[in-house]
PDB file of C-alpha atoms in Angstrom:
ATOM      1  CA  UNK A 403    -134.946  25.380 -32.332  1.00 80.00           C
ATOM      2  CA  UNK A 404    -132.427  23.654 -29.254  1.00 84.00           C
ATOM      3  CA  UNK A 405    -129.549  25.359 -31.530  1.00 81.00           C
ATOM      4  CA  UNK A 406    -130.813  28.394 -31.709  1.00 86.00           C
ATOM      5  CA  UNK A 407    -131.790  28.529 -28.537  1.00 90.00           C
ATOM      6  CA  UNK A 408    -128.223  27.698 -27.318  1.00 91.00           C
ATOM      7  CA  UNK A 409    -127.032  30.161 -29.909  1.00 90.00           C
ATOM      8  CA  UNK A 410    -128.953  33.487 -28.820  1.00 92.00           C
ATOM      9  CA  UNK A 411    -128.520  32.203 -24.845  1.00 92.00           C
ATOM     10  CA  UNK A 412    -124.362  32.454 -25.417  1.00 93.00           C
ATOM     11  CA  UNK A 413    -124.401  35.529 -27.193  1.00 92.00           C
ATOM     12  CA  UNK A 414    -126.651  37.265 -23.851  1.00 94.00           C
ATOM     13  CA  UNK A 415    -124.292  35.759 -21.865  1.00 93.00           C
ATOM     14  CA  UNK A 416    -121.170  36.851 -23.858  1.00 91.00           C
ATOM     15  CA  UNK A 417    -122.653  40.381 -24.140  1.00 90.00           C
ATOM     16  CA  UNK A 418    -122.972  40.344 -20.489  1.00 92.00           C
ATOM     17  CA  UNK A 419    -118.873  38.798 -19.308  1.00 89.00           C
ATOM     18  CA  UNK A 420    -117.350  41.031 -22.128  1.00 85.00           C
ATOM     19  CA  UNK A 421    -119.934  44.252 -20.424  1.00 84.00           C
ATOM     20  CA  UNK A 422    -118.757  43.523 -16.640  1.00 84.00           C
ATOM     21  CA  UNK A 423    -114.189  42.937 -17.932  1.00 77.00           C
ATOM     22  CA  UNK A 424    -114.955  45.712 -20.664  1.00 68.00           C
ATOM     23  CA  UNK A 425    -112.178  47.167 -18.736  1.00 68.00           C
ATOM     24  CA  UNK A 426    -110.185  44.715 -17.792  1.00 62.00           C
ATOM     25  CA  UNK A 427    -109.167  43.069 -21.738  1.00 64.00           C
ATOM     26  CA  UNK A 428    -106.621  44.688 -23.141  1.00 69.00           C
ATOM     27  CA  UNK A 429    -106.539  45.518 -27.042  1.00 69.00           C
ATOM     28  CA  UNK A 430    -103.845  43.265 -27.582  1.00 72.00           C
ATOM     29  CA  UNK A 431    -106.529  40.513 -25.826  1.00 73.00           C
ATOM     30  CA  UNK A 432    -109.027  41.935 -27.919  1.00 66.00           C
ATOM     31  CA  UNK A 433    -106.865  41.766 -31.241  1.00 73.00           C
ATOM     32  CA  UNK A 434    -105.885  37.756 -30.275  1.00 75.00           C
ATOM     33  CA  UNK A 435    -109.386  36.823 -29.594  1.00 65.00           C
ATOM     34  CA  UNK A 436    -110.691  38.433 -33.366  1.00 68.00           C
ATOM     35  CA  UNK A 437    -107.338  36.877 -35.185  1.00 78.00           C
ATOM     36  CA  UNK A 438    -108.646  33.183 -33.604  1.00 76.00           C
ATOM     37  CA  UNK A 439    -112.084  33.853 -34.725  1.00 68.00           C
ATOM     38  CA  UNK A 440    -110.971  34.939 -38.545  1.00 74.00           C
ATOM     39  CA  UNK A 441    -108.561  32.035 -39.150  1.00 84.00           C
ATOM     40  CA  UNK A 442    -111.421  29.691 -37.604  1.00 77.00           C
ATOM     41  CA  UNK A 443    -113.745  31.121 -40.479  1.00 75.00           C
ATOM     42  CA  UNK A 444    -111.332  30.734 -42.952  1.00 84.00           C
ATOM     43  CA  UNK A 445    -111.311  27.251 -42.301  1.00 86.00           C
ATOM     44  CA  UNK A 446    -114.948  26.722 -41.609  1.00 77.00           C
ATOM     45  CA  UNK A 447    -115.154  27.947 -45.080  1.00 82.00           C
ATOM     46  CA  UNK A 448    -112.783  25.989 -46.739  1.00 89.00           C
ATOM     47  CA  UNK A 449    -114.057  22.795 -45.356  1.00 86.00           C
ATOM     48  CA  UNK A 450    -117.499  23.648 -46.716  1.00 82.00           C
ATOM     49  CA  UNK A 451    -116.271  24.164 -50.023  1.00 88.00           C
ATOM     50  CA  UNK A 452    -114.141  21.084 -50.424  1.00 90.00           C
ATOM     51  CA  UNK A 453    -116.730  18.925 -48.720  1.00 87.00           C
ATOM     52  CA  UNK A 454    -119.324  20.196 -51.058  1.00 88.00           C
ATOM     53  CA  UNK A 455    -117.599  20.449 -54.439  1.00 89.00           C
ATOM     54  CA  UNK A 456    -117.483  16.394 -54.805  1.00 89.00           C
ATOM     55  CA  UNK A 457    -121.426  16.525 -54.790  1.00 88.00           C
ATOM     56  CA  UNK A 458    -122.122  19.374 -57.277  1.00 87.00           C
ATOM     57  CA  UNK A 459    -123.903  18.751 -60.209  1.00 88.00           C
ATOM     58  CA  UNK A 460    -124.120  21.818 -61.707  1.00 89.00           C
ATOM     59  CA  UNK A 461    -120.152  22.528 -61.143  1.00 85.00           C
ATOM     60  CA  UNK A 462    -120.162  26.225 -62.473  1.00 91.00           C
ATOM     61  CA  UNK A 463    -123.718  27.139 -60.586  1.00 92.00           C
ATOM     62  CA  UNK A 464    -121.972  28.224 -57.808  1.00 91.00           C
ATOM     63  CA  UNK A 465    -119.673  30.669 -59.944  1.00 93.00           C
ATOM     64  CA  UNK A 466    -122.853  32.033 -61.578  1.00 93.00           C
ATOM     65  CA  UNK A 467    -124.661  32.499 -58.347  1.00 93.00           C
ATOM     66  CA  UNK A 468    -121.775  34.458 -57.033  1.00 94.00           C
ATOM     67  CA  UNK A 469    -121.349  36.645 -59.576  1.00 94.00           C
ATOM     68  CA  UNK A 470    -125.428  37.255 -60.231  1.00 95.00           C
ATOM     69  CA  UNK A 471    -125.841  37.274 -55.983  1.00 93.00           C
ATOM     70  CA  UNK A 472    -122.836  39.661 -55.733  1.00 92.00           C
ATOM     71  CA  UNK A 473    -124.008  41.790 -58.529  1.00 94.00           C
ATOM     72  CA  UNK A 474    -127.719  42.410 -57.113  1.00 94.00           C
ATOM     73  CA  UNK A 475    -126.411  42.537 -53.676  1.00 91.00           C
ATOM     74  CA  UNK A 476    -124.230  45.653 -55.089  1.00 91.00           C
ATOM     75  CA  UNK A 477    -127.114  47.215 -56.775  1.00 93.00           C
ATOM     76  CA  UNK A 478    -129.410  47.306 -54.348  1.00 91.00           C
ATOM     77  CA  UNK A 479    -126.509  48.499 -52.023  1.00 87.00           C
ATOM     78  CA  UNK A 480    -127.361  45.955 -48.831  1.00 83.00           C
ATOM     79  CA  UNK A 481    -124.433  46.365 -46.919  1.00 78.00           C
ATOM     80  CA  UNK A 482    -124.563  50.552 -47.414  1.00 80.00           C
ATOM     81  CA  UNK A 483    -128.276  50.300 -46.691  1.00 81.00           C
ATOM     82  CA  UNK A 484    -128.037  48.170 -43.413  1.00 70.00           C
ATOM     83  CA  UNK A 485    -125.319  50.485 -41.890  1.00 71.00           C
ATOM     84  CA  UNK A 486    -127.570  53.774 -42.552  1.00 77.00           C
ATOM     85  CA  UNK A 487    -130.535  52.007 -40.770  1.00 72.00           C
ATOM     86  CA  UNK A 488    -128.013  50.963 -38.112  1.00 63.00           C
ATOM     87  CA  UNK A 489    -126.687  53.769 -37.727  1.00 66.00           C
ATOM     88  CA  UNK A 490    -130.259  55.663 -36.781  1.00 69.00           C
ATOM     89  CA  UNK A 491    -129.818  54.000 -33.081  1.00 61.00           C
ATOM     90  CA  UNK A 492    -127.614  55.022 -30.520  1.00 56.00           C
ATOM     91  CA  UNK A 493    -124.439  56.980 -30.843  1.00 55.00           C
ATOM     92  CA  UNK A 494    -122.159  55.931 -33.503  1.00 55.00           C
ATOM     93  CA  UNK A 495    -119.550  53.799 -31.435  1.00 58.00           C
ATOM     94  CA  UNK A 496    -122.472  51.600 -30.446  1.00 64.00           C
ATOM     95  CA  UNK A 497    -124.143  51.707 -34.387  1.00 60.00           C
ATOM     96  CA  UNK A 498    -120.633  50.671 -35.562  1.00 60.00           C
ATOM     97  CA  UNK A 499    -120.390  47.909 -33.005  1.00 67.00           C
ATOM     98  CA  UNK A 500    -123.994  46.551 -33.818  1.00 71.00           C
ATOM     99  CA  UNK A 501    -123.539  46.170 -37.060  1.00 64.00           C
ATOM    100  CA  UNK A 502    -120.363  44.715 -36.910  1.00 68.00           C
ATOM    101  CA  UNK A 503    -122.207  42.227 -34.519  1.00 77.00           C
ATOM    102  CA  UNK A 504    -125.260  40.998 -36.607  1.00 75.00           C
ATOM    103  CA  UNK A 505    -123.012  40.880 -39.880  1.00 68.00           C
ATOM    104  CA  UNK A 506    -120.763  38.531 -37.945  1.00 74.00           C
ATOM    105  CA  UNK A 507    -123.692  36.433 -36.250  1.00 84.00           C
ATOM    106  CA  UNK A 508    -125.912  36.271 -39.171  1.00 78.00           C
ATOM    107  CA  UNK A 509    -124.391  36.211 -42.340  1.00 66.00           C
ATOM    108  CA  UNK A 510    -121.724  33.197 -41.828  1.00 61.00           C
ATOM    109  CA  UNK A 511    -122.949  29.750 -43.659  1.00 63.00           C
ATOM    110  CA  UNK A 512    -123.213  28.403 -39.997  1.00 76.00           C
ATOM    111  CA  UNK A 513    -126.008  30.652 -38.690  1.00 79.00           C
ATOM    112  CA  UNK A 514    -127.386  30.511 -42.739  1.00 74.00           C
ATOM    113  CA  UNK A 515    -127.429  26.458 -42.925  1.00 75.00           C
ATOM    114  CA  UNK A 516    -127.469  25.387 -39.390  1.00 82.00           C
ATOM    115  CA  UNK A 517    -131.251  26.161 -39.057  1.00 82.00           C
ATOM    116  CA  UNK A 518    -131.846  24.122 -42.255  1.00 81.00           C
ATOM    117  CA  UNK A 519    -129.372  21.291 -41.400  1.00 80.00           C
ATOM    118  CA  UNK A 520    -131.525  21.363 -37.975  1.00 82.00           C
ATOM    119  CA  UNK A 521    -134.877  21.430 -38.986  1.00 82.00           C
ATOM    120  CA  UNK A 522    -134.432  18.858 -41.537  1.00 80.00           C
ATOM    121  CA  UNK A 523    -131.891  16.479 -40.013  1.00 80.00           C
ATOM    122  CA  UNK A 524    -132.166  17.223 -36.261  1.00 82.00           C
ATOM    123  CA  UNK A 525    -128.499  17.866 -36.295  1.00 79.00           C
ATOM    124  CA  UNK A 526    -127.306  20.443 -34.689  1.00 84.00           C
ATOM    125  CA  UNK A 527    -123.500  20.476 -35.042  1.00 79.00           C
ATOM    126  CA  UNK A 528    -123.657  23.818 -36.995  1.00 81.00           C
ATOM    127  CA  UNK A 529    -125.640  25.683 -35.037  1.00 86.00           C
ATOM    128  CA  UNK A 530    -123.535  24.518 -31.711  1.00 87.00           C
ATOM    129  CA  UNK A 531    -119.954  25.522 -33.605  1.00 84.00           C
ATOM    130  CA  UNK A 532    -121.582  29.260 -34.771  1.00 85.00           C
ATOM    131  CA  UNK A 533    -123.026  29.704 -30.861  1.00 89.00           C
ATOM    132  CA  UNK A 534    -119.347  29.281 -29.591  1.00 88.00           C
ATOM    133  CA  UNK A 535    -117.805  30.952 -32.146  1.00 85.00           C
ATOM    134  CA  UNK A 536    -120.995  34.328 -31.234  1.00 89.00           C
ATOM    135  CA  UNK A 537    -119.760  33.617 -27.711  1.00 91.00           C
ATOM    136  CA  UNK A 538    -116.143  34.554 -28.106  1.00 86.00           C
ATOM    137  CA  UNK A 539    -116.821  37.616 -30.867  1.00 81.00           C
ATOM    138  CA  UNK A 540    -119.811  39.029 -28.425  1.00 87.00           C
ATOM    139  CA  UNK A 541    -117.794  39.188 -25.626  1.00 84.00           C
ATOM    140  CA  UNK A 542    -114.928  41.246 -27.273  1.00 78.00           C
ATOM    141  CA  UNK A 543    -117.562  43.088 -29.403  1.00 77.00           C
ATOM    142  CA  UNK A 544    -119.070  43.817 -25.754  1.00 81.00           C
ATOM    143  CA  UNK A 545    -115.753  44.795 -24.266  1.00 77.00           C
ATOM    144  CA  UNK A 546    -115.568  47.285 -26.535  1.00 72.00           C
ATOM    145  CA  UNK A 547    -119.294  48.725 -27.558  1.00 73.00           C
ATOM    146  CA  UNK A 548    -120.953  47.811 -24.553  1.00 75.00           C
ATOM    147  CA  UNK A 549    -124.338  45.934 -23.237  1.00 82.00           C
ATOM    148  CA  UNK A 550    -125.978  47.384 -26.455  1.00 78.00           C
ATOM    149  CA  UNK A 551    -124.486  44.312 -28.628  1.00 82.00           C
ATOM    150  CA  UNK A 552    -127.462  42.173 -26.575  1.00 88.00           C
ATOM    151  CA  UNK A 553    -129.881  43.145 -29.431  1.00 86.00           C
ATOM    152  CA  UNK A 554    -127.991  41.152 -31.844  1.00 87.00           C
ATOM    153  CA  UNK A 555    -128.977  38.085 -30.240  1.00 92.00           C
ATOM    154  CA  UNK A 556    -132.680  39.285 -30.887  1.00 91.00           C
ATOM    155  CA  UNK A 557    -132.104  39.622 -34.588  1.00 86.00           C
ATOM    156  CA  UNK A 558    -130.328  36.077 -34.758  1.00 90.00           C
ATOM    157  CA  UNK A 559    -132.773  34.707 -32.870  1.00 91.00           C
ATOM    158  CA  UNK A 560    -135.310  35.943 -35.695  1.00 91.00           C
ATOM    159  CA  UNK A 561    -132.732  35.360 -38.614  1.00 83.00           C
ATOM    160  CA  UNK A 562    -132.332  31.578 -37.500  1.00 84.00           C
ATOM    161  CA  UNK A 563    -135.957  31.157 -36.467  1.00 86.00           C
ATOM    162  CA  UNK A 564    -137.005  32.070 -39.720  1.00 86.00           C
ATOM    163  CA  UNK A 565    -135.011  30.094 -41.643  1.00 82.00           C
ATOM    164  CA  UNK A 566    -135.733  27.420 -39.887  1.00 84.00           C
ATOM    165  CA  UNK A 567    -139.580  27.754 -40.158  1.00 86.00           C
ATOM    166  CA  UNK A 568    -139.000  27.662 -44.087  1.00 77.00           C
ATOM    167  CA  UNK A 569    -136.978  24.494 -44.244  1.00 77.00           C
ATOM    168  CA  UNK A 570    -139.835  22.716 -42.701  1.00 69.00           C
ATOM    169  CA  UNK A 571    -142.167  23.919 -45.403  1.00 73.00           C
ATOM    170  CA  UNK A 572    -139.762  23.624 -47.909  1.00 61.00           C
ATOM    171  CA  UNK A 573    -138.472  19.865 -47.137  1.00 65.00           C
ATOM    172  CA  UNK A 574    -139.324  18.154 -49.978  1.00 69.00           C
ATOM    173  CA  UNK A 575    -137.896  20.332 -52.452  1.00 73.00           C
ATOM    174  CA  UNK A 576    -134.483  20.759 -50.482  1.00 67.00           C
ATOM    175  CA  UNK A 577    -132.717  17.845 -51.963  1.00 78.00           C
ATOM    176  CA  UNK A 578    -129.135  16.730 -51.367  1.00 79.00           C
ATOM    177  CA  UNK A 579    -128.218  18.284 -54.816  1.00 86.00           C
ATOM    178  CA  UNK A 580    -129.133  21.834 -53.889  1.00 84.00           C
ATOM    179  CA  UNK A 581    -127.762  21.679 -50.527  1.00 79.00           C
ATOM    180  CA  UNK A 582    -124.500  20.487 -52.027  1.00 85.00           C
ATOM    181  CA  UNK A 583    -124.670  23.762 -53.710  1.00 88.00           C
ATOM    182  CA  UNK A 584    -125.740  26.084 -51.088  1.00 83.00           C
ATOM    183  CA  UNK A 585    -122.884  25.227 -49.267  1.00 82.00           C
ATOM    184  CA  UNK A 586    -120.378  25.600 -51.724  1.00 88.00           C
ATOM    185  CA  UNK A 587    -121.940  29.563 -51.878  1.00 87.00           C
ATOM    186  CA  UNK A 588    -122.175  29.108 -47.722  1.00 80.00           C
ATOM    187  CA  UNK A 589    -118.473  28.116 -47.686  1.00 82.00           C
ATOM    188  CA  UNK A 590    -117.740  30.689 -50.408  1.00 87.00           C
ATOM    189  CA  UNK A 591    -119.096  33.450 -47.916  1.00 82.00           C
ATOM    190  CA  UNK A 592    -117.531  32.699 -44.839  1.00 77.00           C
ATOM    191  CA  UNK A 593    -114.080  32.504 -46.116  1.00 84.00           C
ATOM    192  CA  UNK A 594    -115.046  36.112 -47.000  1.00 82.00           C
ATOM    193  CA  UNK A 595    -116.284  37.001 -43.639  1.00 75.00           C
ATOM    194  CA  UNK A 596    -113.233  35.188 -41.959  1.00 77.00           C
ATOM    195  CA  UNK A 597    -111.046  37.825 -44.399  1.00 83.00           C
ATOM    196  CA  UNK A 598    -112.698  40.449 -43.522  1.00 76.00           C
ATOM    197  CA  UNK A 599    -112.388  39.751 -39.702  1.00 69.00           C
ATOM    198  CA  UNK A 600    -108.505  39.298 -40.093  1.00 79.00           C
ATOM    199  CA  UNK A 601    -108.888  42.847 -42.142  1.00 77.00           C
ATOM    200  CA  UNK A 602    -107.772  41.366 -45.186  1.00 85.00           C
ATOM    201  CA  UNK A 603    -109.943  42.185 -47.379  1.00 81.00           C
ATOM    202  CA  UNK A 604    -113.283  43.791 -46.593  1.00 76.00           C
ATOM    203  CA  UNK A 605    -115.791  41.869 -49.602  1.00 77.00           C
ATOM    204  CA  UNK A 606    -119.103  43.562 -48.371  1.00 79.00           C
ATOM    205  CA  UNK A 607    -120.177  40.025 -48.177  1.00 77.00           C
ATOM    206  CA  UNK A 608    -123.638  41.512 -47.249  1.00 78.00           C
ATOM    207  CA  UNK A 609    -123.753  42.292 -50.797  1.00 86.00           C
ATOM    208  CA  UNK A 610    -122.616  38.729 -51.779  1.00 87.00           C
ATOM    209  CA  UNK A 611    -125.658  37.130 -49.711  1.00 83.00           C
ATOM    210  CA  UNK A 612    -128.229  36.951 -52.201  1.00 90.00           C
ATOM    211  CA  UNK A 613    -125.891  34.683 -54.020  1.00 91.00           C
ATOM    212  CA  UNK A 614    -127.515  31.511 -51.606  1.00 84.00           C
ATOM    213  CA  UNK A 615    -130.626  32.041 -53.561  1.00 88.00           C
ATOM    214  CA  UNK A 616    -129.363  31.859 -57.459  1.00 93.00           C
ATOM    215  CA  UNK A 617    -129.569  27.788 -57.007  1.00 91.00           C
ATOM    216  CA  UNK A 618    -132.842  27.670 -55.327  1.00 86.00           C
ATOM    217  CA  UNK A 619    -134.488  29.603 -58.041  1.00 90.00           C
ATOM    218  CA  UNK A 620    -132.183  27.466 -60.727  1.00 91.00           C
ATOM    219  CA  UNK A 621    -133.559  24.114 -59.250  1.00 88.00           C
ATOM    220  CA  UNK A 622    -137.002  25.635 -59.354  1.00 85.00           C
ATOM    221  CA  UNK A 623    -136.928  26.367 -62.770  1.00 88.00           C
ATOM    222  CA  UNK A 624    -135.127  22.715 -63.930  1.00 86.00           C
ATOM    223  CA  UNK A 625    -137.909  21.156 -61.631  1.00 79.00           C
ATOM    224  CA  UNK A 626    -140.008  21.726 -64.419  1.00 80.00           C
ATOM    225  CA  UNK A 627    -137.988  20.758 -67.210  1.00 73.00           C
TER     226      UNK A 627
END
């Protein structure tokens, strides 16, 4: 849990420096800072895909999962139905800059896999990279919504907690193989997020999410093949 830890600590802490010079960054500051961030995604996600794609086994699984993740995620309408209950606290600048907040710290393939690439491997690379990269968007997100971006360190710290209290259970049957997959998908989704960041194209990559769990349940069902 060190990463998390570290994580949720830098994300207070940005909350708080981006609360005390909310006046003092500029927008053009504001707009630098979010550019960095998005082209630092882009690449994040990039990597993961090209590290990954050597070691797939299944090479179209993660074009399936994508397209069966993406089309649930639509359907059930995740991203429209996270904003509504979002939007029931606090006025609507704050809502607006919540959301915007846990989508960013929770959805990326750092804050997905770094609890799983900790628990299972101690290493916590992943987890260190996505608590920098919280501590740069929390600050501007704070410089511009306020203290109120502080609770999004509360859900990460229950996101990543979570996740990483089912890799331990689920050790044995995380193998390299499905890994290699999940974080083609991981990679997949945040390039997305770093597009949407540099407003290039908003994906609803909410929706796309349940797309990380097309080859768990796939490897479940060839486990007993």
């Amino acid at each position: 849990m060190f990463g998390t830890i570290v994580n949720t600590i830098l994300i207070i802490l940005g909350t708080l420096i981006g609360t005390v010079l909310k006046k003092g960054i500029k927008e053009e500051y504001q707009t630098a800072l979010f550019n960095a961030m998005g082209f630092a995604a882009v690449a994040l996600g990039v990597n993961a895909v090209v590290q990954n794609m050597p070691n797939s086994t299944f090479p179209v699984l993660f074009i399936m999962s994508l397209a069966i993740g993406s089309f649930i995620g639509a359907a059930l309408d995740l991203d429209g139905k996270f904003n509504t209950l979002v939007g029931r606290f606090g006025n609507s600048n704050l809502s607006k800059g919540l959301s915007t907040a846990i989508l960013l710290f929770c959805i990326g393939t750092l804050s997905i896999l770094g609890p799983i690439e900790s628990a299972l491997n101690n290493n916590h690379t992943y987890l260190l990279t996505n608590a920098t990269l919280d501590f740069v968007t929390s600050m501007a997100l704070a410089a511009t919504y306020g203290i109120g971006i502080m609770f999004a360190a509360v859900v990460l710290f229950l996101w990543q907690g979570g996740i990483y209290l089912v890799a331990g259970y689920l050790e044995p049957f995380l193998t390299d193989s499905l890994m290699a997959e999940v974080s083609i998908i991981g990679g997949v989704l945040i390039f997305a997020s770093g597009l949407s960041i540099l407003g290039i194209k908003d994906s609803k990559t909410l929706n796309m999410l349940p797309a990380l769990f097309v080859p768990v349940v796939w490897f479940f069902i060839i486990s007993f093949l």
